[in-house]
Amino acid sequence: MARIVMKFGGTSVANLERIRNVAARVKKEVEAGNEVAVIVSAMAGDTNRLVALCEEASPLYDLREYDVVVSSGEQVTIGLLSIVLQSMGVPARSWLGWQIPVNTSDAHGSARIQSIDTSDMIRRFGEGQVAVVAGFQGVDSMGRITTLGRGGSDTSAVGLAAALKADRCDIYTDVDGVYTTDPRIVAKARKLDKITYEEMLEMASQGAKVLQTRSVELAMKEGVRLQVLSSFEERPGTLVVDEGEIVEQEIVSGIAYSRDEAKITLREVPDRPGIAASIFGPLTDAMINVDMIVQNVSATGEATDLTFTVTKADFNRAVEVLKGEEQTIGYKELRADKDVVKVSVIGVGMRSHAGVAQRMFKALADKGINIQVISTSEIKVSVLIAEEYTELALRSLHTAYGLDAA
Ligand code: ADP
Ligand code: ASP
Ligand code: MG
């Protein structure tokens, strides 16, 4: 007997037929003698619809009320799945975040899980009951509903698996595992049998939305055995593992992209000490994260250009903040470009191999794709390019690093 957490994303619970399919998968695990907690997302498209309603209601909405609205999609799917399970003879009950409770910070819209009380759930496992848990949501110390950021049901699943000391945390989705790159864009993408936590973390944070970044972070920290697999087909998925468990390590194991970047260039900024602080200080104060940065050396020693990226969601606020600081910073012109994409190649093998970045630059140059900004870390190289080249860049890089499926 094992204790397992199964998580099903939005497309896997998009309608009643699919919810029945999920229930059948759950029933199989129960019949095999396992204790099961199932985490579900809202039906595909529902959370987007709820977010749009908040924005329409008022552009400057209260994030606490936003959480009340956008968390509601999961209430529907836990109820429906519990009804279907019961109709199949599987004892089940639904759990909203606050009923467990899943205690979180009060950072509404992107709260962090602090603790999960599983005592009642475990007692009910003993009675043969399946727990059907709403993903994405929790409750803060004031008793108010919180959400964990978009894609947060993955993190709910990992958090619950850690709290339950589950043997496995299986993430069922609409692809059958983690691929070398998004299989919806590159037809030759290859499924990985295993990927290291570190690479998965980098893939997720660079835009591969198959797992929410925080879920990987948490799994790594808590040693949760994480697996990504298809909710539609029964075949092996991808295991997220420690580095030592991978025998033959590729230099580059994956390529990720993020369209969620916007580029801001400040032209003719005075080239003097303290200038970077005068630009990024006010952005930090406004809770705006800056991702990639380039600053040129000025030829005359007087003025230079500074380019950086922020998320598309923060873009309007960033421009507003910088316009307010125009006099203090003393730049000549602010240029903005939202039609950009960040493409990143990732692999722990980069630590011990030279020439990875050069291969990327050459592959893009061969296709006539101009690189606007570059940033690197120990296990990744990222470039910012024009959005229209996303597919061409992904396909070319995939081939250049020898990742194409046979
Ligand atoms: P869910 O609703 O089940 O949480 P998501 O849409 O959040 O599913 O994540 C699954 C999607 O992630 C896939 O449909 C795929 O298009 C995308 N994706 C991006 N990069 C990758 C990758 N490297 N491997 C697998 N899927 C990826
Ligand atoms: N329903 C939420 C979202 O769409 C959470 C999730 O699906 O993981 O972001
Ligand atoms: Mg998801």
GROMACS .gro file of C-alpha atoms and ligand atoms in nm:
model
  443
    1MET     CA    1   0.000   0.000   0.000
    2ALA     CA    2   0.122   0.348  -0.085
    3ARG     CA    3   0.003   0.698  -0.014
    4ILE     CA    4  -0.017   0.899  -0.333
    5VAL     CA    5  -0.108   1.248  -0.448
    6MET     CA    6  -0.254   1.275  -0.800
    7LYS     CA    7  -0.294   1.618  -0.961
    8PHE     CA    8  -0.506   1.687  -1.269
    9GLY     CA    9  -0.478   2.017  -1.459
   10GLY     CA   10  -0.745   2.223  -1.632
   11THR     CA   11  -0.763   2.037  -1.964
   12SER     CA   12  -0.788   1.707  -1.776
   13VAL     CA   13  -1.108   1.823  -1.601
   14ALA     CA   14  -1.242   2.041  -1.885
   15ASN     CA   15  -1.583   1.867  -1.896
   16LEU     CA   16  -1.781   1.588  -1.729
   17GLU     CA   17  -1.652   1.322  -1.965
   18ARG     CA   18  -1.295   1.408  -1.871
   19ILE     CA   19  -1.384   1.424  -1.502
   20ARG     CA   20  -1.521   1.069  -1.540
   21ASN     CA   21  -1.191   0.970  -1.695
   22VAL     CA   22  -1.007   1.122  -1.398
   23ALA     CA   23  -1.236   0.937  -1.158
   24ALA     CA   24  -1.157   0.609  -1.332
   25ARG     CA   25  -0.781   0.672  -1.288
   26VAL     CA   26  -0.837   0.749  -0.921
   27LYS     CA   27  -1.054   0.441  -0.871
   28LYS     CA   28  -0.779   0.221  -1.011
   29GLU     CA   29  -0.529   0.351  -0.755
   30VAL     CA   30  -0.783   0.301  -0.475
   31GLU     CA   31  -0.853  -0.054  -0.587
   32ALA     CA   32  -0.481  -0.122  -0.584
   33GLY     CA   33  -0.503  -0.051  -0.210
   34ASN     CA   34  -0.354   0.299  -0.210
   35GLU     CA   35  -0.449   0.601  -0.001
   36VAL     CA   36  -0.525   0.880  -0.245
   37ALA     CA   37  -0.549   1.258  -0.235
   38VAL     CA   38  -0.650   1.413  -0.567
   39ILE     CA   39  -0.578   1.778  -0.642
   40VAL     CA   40  -0.769   1.939  -0.925
   41SER     CA   41  -0.752   2.266  -1.115
   42ALA     CA   42  -1.047   2.461  -1.247
   43MET     CA   43  -1.192   2.357  -1.583
   44ALA     CA   44  -0.971   2.476  -1.871
   45GLY     CA   45  -1.031   2.843  -1.945
   46ASP     CA   46  -1.229   2.911  -1.627
   47THR     CA   47  -0.951   3.084  -1.433
   48ASN     CA   48  -0.873   3.307  -1.733
   49ARG     CA   49  -1.239   3.401  -1.754
   50LEU     CA   50  -1.250   3.486  -1.382
   51VAL     CA   51  -0.931   3.694  -1.403
   52ALA     CA   52  -1.078   3.888  -1.697
   53LEU     CA   53  -1.397   3.955  -1.498
   54CYS     CA   54  -1.195   4.109  -1.213
   55GLU     CA   55  -1.007   4.330  -1.458
   56GLU     CA   56  -1.331   4.436  -1.619
   57ALA     CA   57  -1.491   4.510  -1.283
   58SER     CA   58  -1.211   4.753  -1.199
   59PRO     CA   59  -0.856   4.776  -1.331
   60LEU     CA   60  -0.729   4.854  -0.980
   61TYR     CA   61  -0.900   4.563  -0.809
   62ASP     CA   62  -0.842   4.457  -0.446
   63LEU     CA   63  -0.619   4.147  -0.461
   64ARG     CA   64  -0.802   3.991  -0.164
   65GLU     CA   65  -1.127   3.999  -0.359
   66TYR     CA   66  -0.945   3.884  -0.675
   67ASP     CA   67  -0.846   3.571  -0.479
   68VAL     CA   68  -1.206   3.512  -0.374
   69VAL     CA   69  -1.315   3.527  -0.737
   70VAL     CA   70  -1.038   3.335  -0.914
   71SER     CA   71  -1.022   3.053  -0.658
   72SER     CA   72  -1.386   2.967  -0.727
   73GLY     CA   73  -1.321   2.756  -1.039
   74GLU     CA   74  -1.165   2.482  -0.827
   75GLN     CA   75  -1.469   2.467  -0.600
   76VAL     CA   76  -1.673   2.346  -0.896
   77THR     CA   77  -1.431   2.072  -1.005
   78ILE     CA   78  -1.373   1.924  -0.656
   79GLY     CA   79  -1.748   1.896  -0.605
   80LEU     CA   80  -1.810   1.739  -0.945
   81LEU     CA   81  -1.523   1.491  -0.912
   82SER     CA   82  -1.645   1.389  -0.565
   83ILE     CA   83  -1.997   1.332  -0.699
   84VAL     CA   84  -1.865   1.120  -0.987
   85LEU     CA   85  -1.636   0.918  -0.758
   86GLN     CA   86  -1.923   0.849  -0.521
   87SER     CA   87  -2.142   0.740  -0.813
   88MET     CA   88  -1.871   0.486  -0.901
   89GLY     CA   89  -1.877   0.350  -0.548
   90VAL     CA   90  -1.559   0.527  -0.432
   91PRO     CA   91  -1.604   0.710  -0.098
   92ALA     CA   92  -1.483   1.066  -0.153
   93ARG     CA   93  -1.518   1.415  -0.011
   94SER     CA   94  -1.413   1.756  -0.134
   95TRP     CA   95  -1.182   1.993   0.051
   96LEU     CA   96  -1.144   2.366  -0.006
   97GLY     CA   97  -0.811   2.517   0.099
   98TRP     CA   98  -0.948   2.672   0.420
   99GLN     CA   99  -1.121   2.350   0.524
  100ILE     CA  100  -0.797   2.151   0.544
  101PRO     CA  101  -0.650   2.413   0.615
  102VAL     CA  102  -0.370   2.505   0.373
  103ASN     CA  103  -0.213   2.796   0.563
  104THR     CA  104  -0.037   3.052   0.347
  105SER     CA  105   0.127   3.393   0.363
  106ASP     CA  106  -0.095   3.694   0.298
  107ALA     CA  107   0.066   3.781  -0.038
  108HIS     CA  108  -0.265   3.770  -0.223
  109GLY     CA  109  -0.239   3.653  -0.581
  110SER     CA  110   0.094   3.479  -0.519
  111ALA     CA  111   0.080   3.346  -0.164
  112ARG     CA  112   0.324   3.088  -0.031
  113ILE     CA  113   0.223   2.773   0.154
  114GLN     CA  114   0.336   2.781   0.518
  115SER     CA  115   0.181   2.468   0.662
  116ILE     CA  116  -0.086   2.210   0.587
  117ASP     CA  117  -0.276   2.029   0.860
  118THR     CA  118  -0.339   1.678   0.730
  119SER     CA  119  -0.459   1.511   1.050
  120ASP     CA  120  -0.829   1.487   0.959
  121MET     CA  121  -0.748   1.380   0.602
  122ILE     CA  122  -0.520   1.101   0.723
  123ARG     CA  123  -0.784   0.979   0.968
  124ARG     CA  124  -1.032   0.960   0.680
  125PHE     CA  125  -0.781   0.770   0.462
  126GLY     CA  126  -0.804   0.510   0.736
  127GLU     CA  127  -1.178   0.487   0.665
  128GLY     CA  128  -1.112   0.436   0.294
  129GLN     CA  129  -1.206   0.788   0.187
  130VAL     CA  130  -1.046   0.968  -0.107
  131ALA     CA  131  -0.963   1.335  -0.048
  132VAL     CA  132  -1.053   1.560  -0.342
  133VAL     CA  133  -0.865   1.885  -0.287
  134ALA     CA  134  -0.897   2.225  -0.454
  135GLY     CA  135  -0.563   2.328  -0.599
  136PHE     CA  136  -0.435   2.685  -0.623
  137GLN     CA  137  -0.588   2.807  -0.295
  138GLY     CA  138  -0.523   2.851   0.074
  139VAL     CA  139  -0.610   3.074   0.365
  140ASP     CA  140  -0.403   3.343   0.540
  141SER     CA  141  -0.370   3.409   0.913
  142MET     CA  142  -0.664   3.652   0.897
  143GLY     CA  143  -0.888   3.378   0.758
  144ARG     CA  144  -0.898   3.527   0.409
  145ILE     CA  145  -0.880   3.320   0.091
  146THR     CA  146  -0.547   3.330  -0.093
  147THR     CA  147  -0.423   3.193  -0.427
  148LEU     CA  148  -0.077   3.066  -0.509
  149GLY     CA  149  -0.016   3.232  -0.848
  150ARG     CA  150  -0.114   3.104  -1.193
  151GLY     CA  151  -0.044   2.735  -1.237
  152GLY     CA  152  -0.042   2.704  -0.857
  153SER     CA  153  -0.222   2.370  -0.836
  154ASP     CA  154   0.112   2.201  -0.906
  155THR     CA  155   0.244   2.364  -0.589
  156SER     CA  156  -0.068   2.264  -0.394
  157ALA     CA  157  -0.002   1.904  -0.500
  158VAL     CA  158   0.364   1.905  -0.401
  159GLY     CA  159   0.289   2.085  -0.074
  160LEU     CA  160   0.023   1.830   0.015
  161ALA     CA  161   0.250   1.540  -0.085
  162ALA     CA  162   0.520   1.675   0.148
  163ALA     CA  163   0.275   1.727   0.436
  164LEU     CA  164   0.125   1.379   0.388
  165LYS     CA  165   0.470   1.223   0.348
  166ALA     CA  166   0.328   1.070   0.031
  167ASP     CA  167   0.523   0.807  -0.158
  168ARG     CA  168   0.455   0.975  -0.493
  169CYS     CA  169   0.327   1.300  -0.638
  170ASP     CA  170   0.192   1.239  -0.988
  171ILE     CA  171   0.113   1.541  -1.203
  172TYR     CA  172  -0.131   1.439  -1.478
  173THR     CA  173  -0.155   1.681  -1.768
  174ASP     CA  174  -0.229   1.716  -2.141
  175VAL     CA  175   0.118   1.605  -2.253
  176ASP     CA  176   0.276   1.274  -2.153
  177GLY     CA  177   0.580   1.415  -1.978
  178VAL     CA  178   0.848   1.681  -1.983
  179TYR     CA  179   0.993   1.728  -2.331
  180THR     CA  180   1.320   1.877  -2.454
  181THR     CA  181   1.107   2.177  -2.549
  182ASP     CA  182   0.736   2.260  -2.583
  183PRO     CA  183   0.603   1.975  -2.801
  184ARG     CA  184   0.322   2.202  -2.922
  185ILE     CA  185   0.577   2.420  -3.098
  186VAL     CA  186   0.855   2.182  -3.197
  187ALA     CA  187   0.723   1.862  -3.349
  188LYS     CA  188   1.061   1.693  -3.306
  189ALA     CA  189   1.069   1.755  -2.930
  190ARG     CA  190   1.170   1.442  -2.738
  191LYS     CA  191   1.018   1.315  -2.415
  192LEU     CA  192   1.267   1.290  -2.129
  193ASP     CA  193   1.249   0.980  -1.908
  194LYS     CA  194   1.421   1.172  -1.630
  195ILE     CA  195   1.517   1.532  -1.562
  196THR     CA  196   1.709   1.673  -1.263
  197TYR     CA  197   1.529   1.899  -1.014
  198GLU     CA  198   1.774   2.175  -1.100
  199GLU     CA  199   1.709   2.159  -1.473
  200MET     CA  200   1.334   2.132  -1.421
  201LEU     CA  201   1.350   2.436  -1.193
  202GLU     CA  202   1.537   2.633  -1.458
  203MET     CA  203   1.304   2.511  -1.737
  204ALA     CA  204   1.000   2.614  -1.533
  205SER     CA  205   1.137   2.952  -1.434
  206GLN     CA  206   1.233   3.024  -1.794
  207GLY     CA  207   0.877   2.965  -1.910
  208ALA     CA  208   0.808   2.590  -1.960
  209LYS     CA  209   0.470   2.597  -1.789
  210VAL     CA  210   0.436   2.219  -1.755
  211LEU     CA  211   0.520   2.262  -1.383
  212GLN     CA  212   0.489   2.580  -1.176
  213THR     CA  213   0.837   2.696  -1.066
  214ARG     CA  214   0.750   2.692  -0.697
  215SER     CA  215   0.629   2.335  -0.714
  216VAL     CA  216   0.971   2.222  -0.834
  217GLU     CA  217   1.146   2.433  -0.572
  218LEU     CA  218   0.932   2.276  -0.301
  219ALA     CA  219   0.974   1.921  -0.435
  220MET     CA  220   1.351   1.968  -0.437
  221LYS     CA  221   1.355   2.103  -0.084
  222GLU     CA  222   1.119   1.843   0.061
  223GLY     CA  223   1.248   1.550  -0.144
  224VAL     CA  224   0.908   1.483  -0.303
  225ARG     CA  225   0.913   1.218  -0.575
  226LEU     CA  226   0.761   1.405  -0.864
  227GLN     CA  227   0.637   1.259  -1.189
  228VAL     CA  228   0.471   1.424  -1.493
  229LEU     CA  229   0.240   1.204  -1.699
  230SER     CA  230  -0.056   1.202  -1.935
  231SER     CA  231  -0.408   1.199  -1.800
  232PHE     CA  232  -0.532   1.057  -2.131
  233GLU     CA  233  -0.289   0.777  -2.207
  234GLU     CA  234  -0.140   0.514  -1.981
  235ARG     CA  235   0.230   0.525  -2.047
  236PRO     CA  236   0.540   0.618  -1.850
  237GLY     CA  237   0.596   0.988  -1.797
  238THR     CA  238   0.896   1.190  -1.680
  239LEU     CA  239   1.051   1.151  -1.336
  240VAL     CA  240   1.213   1.452  -1.170
  241VAL     CA  241   1.523   1.318  -0.993
  242ASP     CA  242   1.852   1.404  -0.822
  243GLU     CA  243   2.154   1.455  -1.047
  244GLY     CA  244   2.314   1.131  -0.935
  245GLU     CA  245   2.023   0.929  -1.077
  246ILE     CA  246   2.095   1.031  -1.436
  247VAL     CA  247   2.364   0.817  -1.592
  248GLU     CA  248   2.428   0.986  -1.925
  249GLN     CA  249   2.391   1.358  -1.892
  250GLU     CA  250   2.339   1.565  -2.206
  251ILE     CA  251   2.512   1.903  -2.218
  252VAL     CA  252   2.183   2.072  -2.300
  253SER     CA  253   1.869   1.892  -2.185
  254GLY     CA  254   1.603   2.143  -2.273
  255ILE     CA  255   1.501   2.469  -2.435
  256ALA     CA  256   1.238   2.697  -2.284
  257TYR     CA  257   1.076   3.017  -2.399
  258SER     CA  258   0.878   3.292  -2.235
  259ARG     CA  259   0.658   3.542  -2.413
  260ASP     CA  260   0.595   3.708  -2.080
  261GLU     CA  261   0.877   3.962  -2.125
  262ALA     CA  262   0.871   4.328  -2.223
  263LYS     CA  263   1.179   4.533  -2.305
  264ILE     CA  264   1.244   4.885  -2.184
  265THR     CA  265   1.539   5.095  -2.307
  266LEU     CA  266   1.642   5.421  -2.145
  267ARG     CA  267   1.837   5.624  -2.400
  268GLU     CA  268   2.123   5.853  -2.304
  269VAL     CA  269   2.136   5.790  -1.935
  270PRO     CA  270   2.418   5.983  -1.759
  271ASP     CA  271   2.715   5.746  -1.714
  272ARG     CA  272   2.793   5.801  -1.346
  273PRO     CA  273   2.801   5.605  -1.020
  274GLY     CA  274   2.459   5.549  -0.868
  275ILE     CA  275   2.266   5.561  -1.192
  276ALA     CA  276   2.162   5.196  -1.187
  277ALA     CA  277   2.041   5.237  -0.829
  278SER     CA  278   1.836   5.542  -0.928
  279ILE     CA  279   1.660   5.336  -1.198
  280PHE     CA  280   1.612   5.001  -1.027
  281GLY     CA  281   1.549   5.138  -0.676
  282PRO     CA  282   1.209   5.289  -0.763
  283LEU     CA  283   1.115   4.975  -0.959
  284THR     CA  284   1.197   4.757  -0.659
  285ASP     CA  285   0.994   4.988  -0.435
  286ALA     CA  286   0.700   4.933  -0.670
  287MET     CA  287   0.750   4.552  -0.634
  288ILE     CA  288   0.854   4.522  -1.000
  289ASN     CA  289   1.107   4.249  -1.076
  290VAL     CA  290   1.365   4.317  -1.343
  291ASP     CA  291   1.493   4.015  -1.532
  292MET     CA  292   1.759   4.070  -1.801
  293ILE     CA  293   1.979   4.383  -1.800
  294VAL     CA  294   2.236   4.528  -2.042
  295GLN     CA  295   2.422   4.851  -2.004
  296ASN     CA  296   2.660   4.982  -2.267
  297VAL     CA  297   2.987   5.156  -2.201
  298SER     CA  298   2.963   5.512  -2.326
  299ALA     CA  299   3.218   5.622  -2.585
  300THR     CA  300   3.251   5.970  -2.441
  301GLY     CA  301   3.209   5.878  -2.075
  302GLU     CA  302   2.898   6.097  -2.057
  303ALA     CA  303   2.588   5.906  -2.157
  304THR     CA  304   2.493   5.547  -2.226
  305ASP     CA  305   2.188   5.333  -2.305
  306LEU     CA  306   2.041   5.088  -2.056
  307THR     CA  307   1.807   4.806  -2.155
  308PHE     CA  308   1.619   4.565  -1.930
  309THR     CA  309   1.312   4.344  -1.922
  310VAL     CA  310   1.012   4.313  -1.691
  311THR     CA  311   0.708   4.084  -1.711
  312LYS     CA  312   0.426   4.196  -1.938
  313ALA     CA  313   0.201   4.226  -1.632
  314ASP     CA  314   0.440   4.478  -1.474
  315PHE     CA  315   0.510   4.666  -1.796
  316ASN     CA  316   0.261   4.953  -1.768
  317ARG     CA  317   0.348   5.016  -1.405
  318ALA     CA  318   0.721   5.008  -1.483
  319VAL     CA  319   0.681   5.271  -1.755
  320GLU     CA  320   0.472   5.484  -1.521
  321VAL     CA  321   0.733   5.463  -1.243
  322LEU     CA  322   1.019   5.551  -1.481
  323LYS     CA  323   0.831   5.846  -1.630
  324GLY     CA  324   0.782   5.976  -1.278
  325GLU     CA  325   1.160   5.953  -1.222
  326GLU     CA  326   1.258   6.112  -1.553
  327GLN     CA  327   1.412   6.421  -1.395
  328THR     CA  328   1.599   6.232  -1.122
  329ILE     CA  329   1.745   5.973  -1.359
  330GLY     CA  330   1.800   6.223  -1.639
  331TYR     CA  331   1.743   5.998  -1.942
  332LYS     CA  332   1.666   6.141  -2.288
  333GLU     CA  333   1.409   5.892  -2.412
  334LEU     CA  334   1.219   5.580  -2.301
  335ARG     CA  335   1.165   5.314  -2.566
  336ALA     CA  336   0.944   5.014  -2.508
  337ASP     CA  337   0.895   4.689  -2.697
  338LYS     CA  338   0.650   4.416  -2.599
  339ASP     CA  339   0.703   4.202  -2.910
  340VAL     CA  340   0.992   4.006  -2.765
  341VAL     CA  341   1.049   3.652  -2.642
  342LYS     CA  342   1.315   3.509  -2.415
  343VAL     CA  343   1.461   3.179  -2.531
  344SER     CA  344   1.679   2.979  -2.291
  345VAL     CA  345   1.892   2.668  -2.333
  346ILE     CA  346   1.932   2.469  -2.012
  347GLY     CA  347   2.156   2.186  -1.896
  348VAL     CA  348   2.366   2.092  -1.593
  349GLY     CA  349   2.629   1.965  -1.838
  350MET     CA  350   2.712   2.329  -1.918
  351ARG     CA  351   2.910   2.349  -1.597
  352SER     CA  352   3.179   2.130  -1.746
  353HIS     CA  353   3.153   2.210  -2.117
  354ALA     CA  354   3.260   2.519  -2.308
  355GLY     CA  355   3.104   2.652  -2.628
  356VAL     CA  356   2.737   2.609  -2.538
  357ALA     CA  357   2.656   2.979  -2.573
  358GLN     CA  358   2.855   3.011  -2.894
  359ARG     CA  359   2.654   2.732  -3.053
  360MET     CA  360   2.336   2.920  -2.964
  361PHE     CA  361   2.461   3.248  -3.109
  362LYS     CA  362   2.572   3.077  -3.430
  363ALA     CA  363   2.247   2.887  -3.479
  364LEU     CA  364   2.047   3.209  -3.442
  365ALA     CA  365   2.286   3.404  -3.666
  366ASP     CA  366   2.254   3.140  -3.937
  367LYS     CA  367   1.879   3.211  -3.944
  368GLY     CA  368   1.934   3.587  -3.945
  369ILE     CA  369   1.784   3.628  -3.597
  370ASN     CA  370   1.918   3.929  -3.408
  371ILE     CA  371   1.997   3.889  -3.036
  372GLN     CA  372   1.885   4.190  -2.832
  373VAL     CA  373   1.990   4.096  -2.478
  374ILE     CA  374   2.189   3.802  -2.335
  375SER     CA  375   2.200   3.666  -1.981
  376THR     CA  376   2.361   3.354  -1.840
  377SER     CA  377   2.373   3.146  -1.525
  378GLU     CA  378   2.570   2.834  -1.439
  379ILE     CA  379   2.327   2.603  -1.618
  380LYS     CA  380   2.150   2.825  -1.871
  381VAL     CA  381   2.198   3.081  -2.147
  382SER     CA  382   1.907   3.312  -2.232
  383VAL     CA  383   1.863   3.550  -2.523
  384LEU     CA  384   1.595   3.804  -2.600
  385ILE     CA  385   1.480   3.810  -2.962
  386ALA     CA  386   1.187   3.944  -3.166
  387GLU     CA  387   0.872   3.746  -3.088
  388GLU     CA  388   0.802   3.666  -3.454
  389TYR     CA  389   1.107   3.435  -3.456
  390THR     CA  390   0.998   3.221  -3.159
  391GLU     CA  391   0.923   2.904  -3.354
  392LEU     CA  392   1.214   2.936  -3.593
  393ALA     CA  393   1.455   2.993  -3.304
  394LEU     CA  394   1.322   2.700  -3.100
  395ARG     CA  395   1.337   2.462  -3.395
  396SER     CA  396   1.686   2.573  -3.502
  397LEU     CA  397   1.829   2.548  -3.152
  398HIS     CA  398   1.667   2.212  -3.096
  399THR     CA  399   1.847   2.080  -3.403
  400ALA     CA  400   2.174   2.260  -3.325
  401TYR     CA  401   2.203   2.090  -2.985
  402GLY     CA  402   2.123   1.748  -3.129
  403LEU     CA  403   1.794   1.718  -2.942
  404ASP     CA  404   1.566   1.626  -3.235
  405ALA     CA  405   1.377   1.299  -3.204
  406ALA     CA  406   1.487   1.038  -3.455
  407ADP     P1  407  -0.219   2.179  -1.674
  407ADP     O1  408  -0.344   2.250  -1.711
  407ADP     O2  409  -0.234   2.030  -1.675
  407ADP     O3  410  -0.158   2.231  -1.549
  407ADP     P2  411  -0.035   2.335  -1.835
  407ADP     O4  412  -0.099   2.395  -1.954
  407ADP     O5  413  -0.012   2.421  -1.718
  407ADP     O6  414  -0.117   2.204  -1.795
  407ADP     O7  415   0.105   2.269  -1.876
  407ADP     C1  416   0.112   2.175  -1.981
  407ADP     C2  417   0.160   2.245  -2.108
  407ADP     O8  418   0.296   2.286  -2.092
  407ADP     C3  419   0.165   2.155  -2.230
  407ADP     O9  420   0.040   2.153  -2.296
  407ADP     C4  421   0.276   2.218  -2.315
  407ADP    O10  422   0.226   2.294  -2.423
  407ADP     C5  423   0.347   2.312  -2.221
  407ADP     N1  424   0.493   2.293  -2.219
  407ADP     C6  425   0.585   2.393  -2.233
  407ADP     N2  426   0.708   2.345  -2.231
  407ADP     C7  427   0.698   2.210  -2.214
  407ADP     C8  428   0.794   2.105  -2.206
  407ADP     N3  429   0.925   2.128  -2.209
  407ADP     N4  430   0.749   1.978  -2.190
  407ADP     C9  431   0.615   1.954  -2.184
  407ADP     N5  432   0.520   2.050  -2.193
  407ADP    C10  433   0.560   2.177  -2.208
  408ASP     N1  434  -0.662   2.720  -1.213
  408ASP     C1  435  -0.539   2.788  -1.179
  408ASP     C2  436  -0.478   2.854  -1.303
  408ASP     O1  437  -0.532   2.842  -1.411
  408ASP     C3  438  -0.440   2.698  -1.112
  408ASP     C4  439  -0.387   2.586  -1.197
  408ASP     O2  440  -0.447   2.549  -1.298
  408ASP     O3  441  -0.281   2.530  -1.161
  408ASP     O4  442  -0.379   2.921  -1.292
  409MG      MG  443  -0.038   2.401  -1.509
   0.00000   0.00000   0.00000
